[in-house]
Coordinates of C-alpha atoms in Angstrom, one line a residue:
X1 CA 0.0 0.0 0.0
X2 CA 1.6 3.6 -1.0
X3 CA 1.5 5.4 2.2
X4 CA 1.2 8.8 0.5
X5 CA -2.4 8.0 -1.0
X6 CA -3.8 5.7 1.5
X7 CA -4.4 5.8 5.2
X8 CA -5.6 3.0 6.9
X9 CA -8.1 3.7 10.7
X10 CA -8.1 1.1 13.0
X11 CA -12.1 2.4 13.4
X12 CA -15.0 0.9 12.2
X13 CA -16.4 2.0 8.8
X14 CA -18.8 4.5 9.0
X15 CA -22.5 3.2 8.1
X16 CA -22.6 4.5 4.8
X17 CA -19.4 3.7 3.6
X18 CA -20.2 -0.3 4.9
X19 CA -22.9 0.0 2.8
X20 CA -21.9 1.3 -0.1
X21 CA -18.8 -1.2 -0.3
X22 CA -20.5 -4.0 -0.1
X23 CA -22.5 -3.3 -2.6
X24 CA -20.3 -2.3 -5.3
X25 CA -17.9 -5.7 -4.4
X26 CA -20.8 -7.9 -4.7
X27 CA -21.2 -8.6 -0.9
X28 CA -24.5 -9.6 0.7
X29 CA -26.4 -5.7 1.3
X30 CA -28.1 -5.4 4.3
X31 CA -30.8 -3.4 5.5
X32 CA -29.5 0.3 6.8
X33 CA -31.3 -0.9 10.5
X34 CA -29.4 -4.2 10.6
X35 CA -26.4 -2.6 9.5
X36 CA -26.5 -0.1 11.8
X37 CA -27.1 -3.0 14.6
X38 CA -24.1 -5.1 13.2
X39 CA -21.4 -2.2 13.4
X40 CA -21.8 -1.9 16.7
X41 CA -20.4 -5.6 16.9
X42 CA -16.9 -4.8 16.0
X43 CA -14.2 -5.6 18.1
X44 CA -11.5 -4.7 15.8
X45 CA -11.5 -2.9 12.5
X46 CA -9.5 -1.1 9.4
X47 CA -11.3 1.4 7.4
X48 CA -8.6 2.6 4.1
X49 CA -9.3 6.3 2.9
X50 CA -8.0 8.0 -0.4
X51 CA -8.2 11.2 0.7
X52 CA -11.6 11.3 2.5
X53 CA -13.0 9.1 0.6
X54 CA -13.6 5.2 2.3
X55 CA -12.0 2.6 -0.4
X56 CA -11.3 -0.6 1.6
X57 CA -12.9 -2.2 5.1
X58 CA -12.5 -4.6 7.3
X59 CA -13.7 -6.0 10.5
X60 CA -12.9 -8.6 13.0
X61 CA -16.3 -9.4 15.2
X62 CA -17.2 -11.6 18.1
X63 CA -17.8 -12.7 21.5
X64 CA -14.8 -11.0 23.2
X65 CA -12.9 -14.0 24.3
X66 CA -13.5 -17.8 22.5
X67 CA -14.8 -17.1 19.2
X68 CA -14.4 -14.4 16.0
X69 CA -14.6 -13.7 12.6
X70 CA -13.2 -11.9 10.4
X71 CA -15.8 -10.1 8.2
X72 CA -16.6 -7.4 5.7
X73 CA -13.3 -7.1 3.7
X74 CA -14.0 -4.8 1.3
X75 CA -12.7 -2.8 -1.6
X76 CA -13.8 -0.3 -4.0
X77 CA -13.0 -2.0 -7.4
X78 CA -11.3 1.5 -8.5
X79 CA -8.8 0.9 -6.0
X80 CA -8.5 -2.9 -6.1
X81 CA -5.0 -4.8 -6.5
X82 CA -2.7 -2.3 -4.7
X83 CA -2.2 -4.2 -1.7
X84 CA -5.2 -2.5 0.3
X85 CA -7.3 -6.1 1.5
X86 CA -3.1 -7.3 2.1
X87 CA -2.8 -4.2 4.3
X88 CA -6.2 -4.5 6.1
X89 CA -5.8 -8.3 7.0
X90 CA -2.4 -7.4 8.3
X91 CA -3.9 -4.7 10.1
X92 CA -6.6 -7.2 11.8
X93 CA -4.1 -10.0 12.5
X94 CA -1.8 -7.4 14.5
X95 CA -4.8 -7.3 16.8
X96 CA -5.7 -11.0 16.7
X97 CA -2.1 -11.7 17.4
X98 CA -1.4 -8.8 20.3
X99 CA -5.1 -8.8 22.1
X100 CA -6.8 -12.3 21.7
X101 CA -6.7 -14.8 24.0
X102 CA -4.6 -18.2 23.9
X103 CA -6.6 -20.7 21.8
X104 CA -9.4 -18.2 20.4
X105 CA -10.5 -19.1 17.3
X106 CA -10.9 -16.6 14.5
X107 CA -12.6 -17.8 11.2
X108 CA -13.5 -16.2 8.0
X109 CA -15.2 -17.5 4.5
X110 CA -13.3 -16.7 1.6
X111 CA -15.0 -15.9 -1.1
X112 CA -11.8 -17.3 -4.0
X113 CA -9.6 -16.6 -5.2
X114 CA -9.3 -14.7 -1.4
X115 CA -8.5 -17.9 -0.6
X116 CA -4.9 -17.2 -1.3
X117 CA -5.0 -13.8 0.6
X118 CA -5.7 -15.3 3.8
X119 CA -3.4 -18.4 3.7
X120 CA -0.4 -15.9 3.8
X121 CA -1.9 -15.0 7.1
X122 CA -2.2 -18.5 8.1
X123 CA -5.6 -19.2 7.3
X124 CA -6.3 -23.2 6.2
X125 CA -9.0 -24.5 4.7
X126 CA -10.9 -26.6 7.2
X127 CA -11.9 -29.2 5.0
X128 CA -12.6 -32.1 4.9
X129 CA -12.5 -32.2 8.9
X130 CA -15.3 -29.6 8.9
X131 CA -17.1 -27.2 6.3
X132 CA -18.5 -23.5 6.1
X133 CA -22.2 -23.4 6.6
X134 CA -24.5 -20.5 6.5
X135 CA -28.4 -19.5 6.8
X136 CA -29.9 -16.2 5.7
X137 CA -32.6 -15.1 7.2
X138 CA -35.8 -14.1 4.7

């Protein structure tokens, strides 16, 4: 990431800005209210500007001490392949590493080919031992 036209926050993304990203990367879009709800979830979290402009998020969420995931990574597809989801998952596995507890487990889905982001942070697949599941509500 060039320092001189990026900055990254360790603060959650501002509601709008969530929005918005997901959207334009193709990510699930939730409702403003359960958005809203969500944020206030985050344990840990980068947020990438170009100027003032929000271009790439992150967020690490959880129960404070066994269990979290790492969520939301987003970037503006204008500003995609320069090292900005490299520098937020770096950003997020400073805190993992520094303020989570012995044995917590942190999990993500990777959407591929994120795959390959997230195994040079140690991330495994957990197949075939065990498999990502999901259920969206209607």
């Amino acid at each position: 990431m060039d320092q001189s036209d990026y900055r990254l926050e360790k603060q959650t993304p501002p509601l709008e800005d969530f929005l918005r990203l997901r959207k334009i990367t193709g990510l699930t879009v939730y409702s403003e209210e359960a958005a809203r709800e969500g944020l206030k979830g985050t344990i840990a979290a980068a947020t990438i500007y170009y100027g003032d402009q929000v271009v790439g998020i992150g967020r690490l969420v959880g129960d404070g001490g066994c269990v979290f995931v790492i969520c939301d990574i987003a970037i503006d597809p204008a500003h995609q392949g320069k090292g900005l989801g490299k520098a937020i998952m770096a950003s997020l596995m400073d805190y993992v590493r520094s303020e989570l507890k012995s044995k917590a487990y942190v999990s993500l889905i990777a959407d591929l080919p994120a795959d390959k982001l997230y195994e040079q942070f140690g991330f495994e697949p957990t197949a075939p031992a065990s498999i990502g599941m999901a259920f969206r509500v209607s």
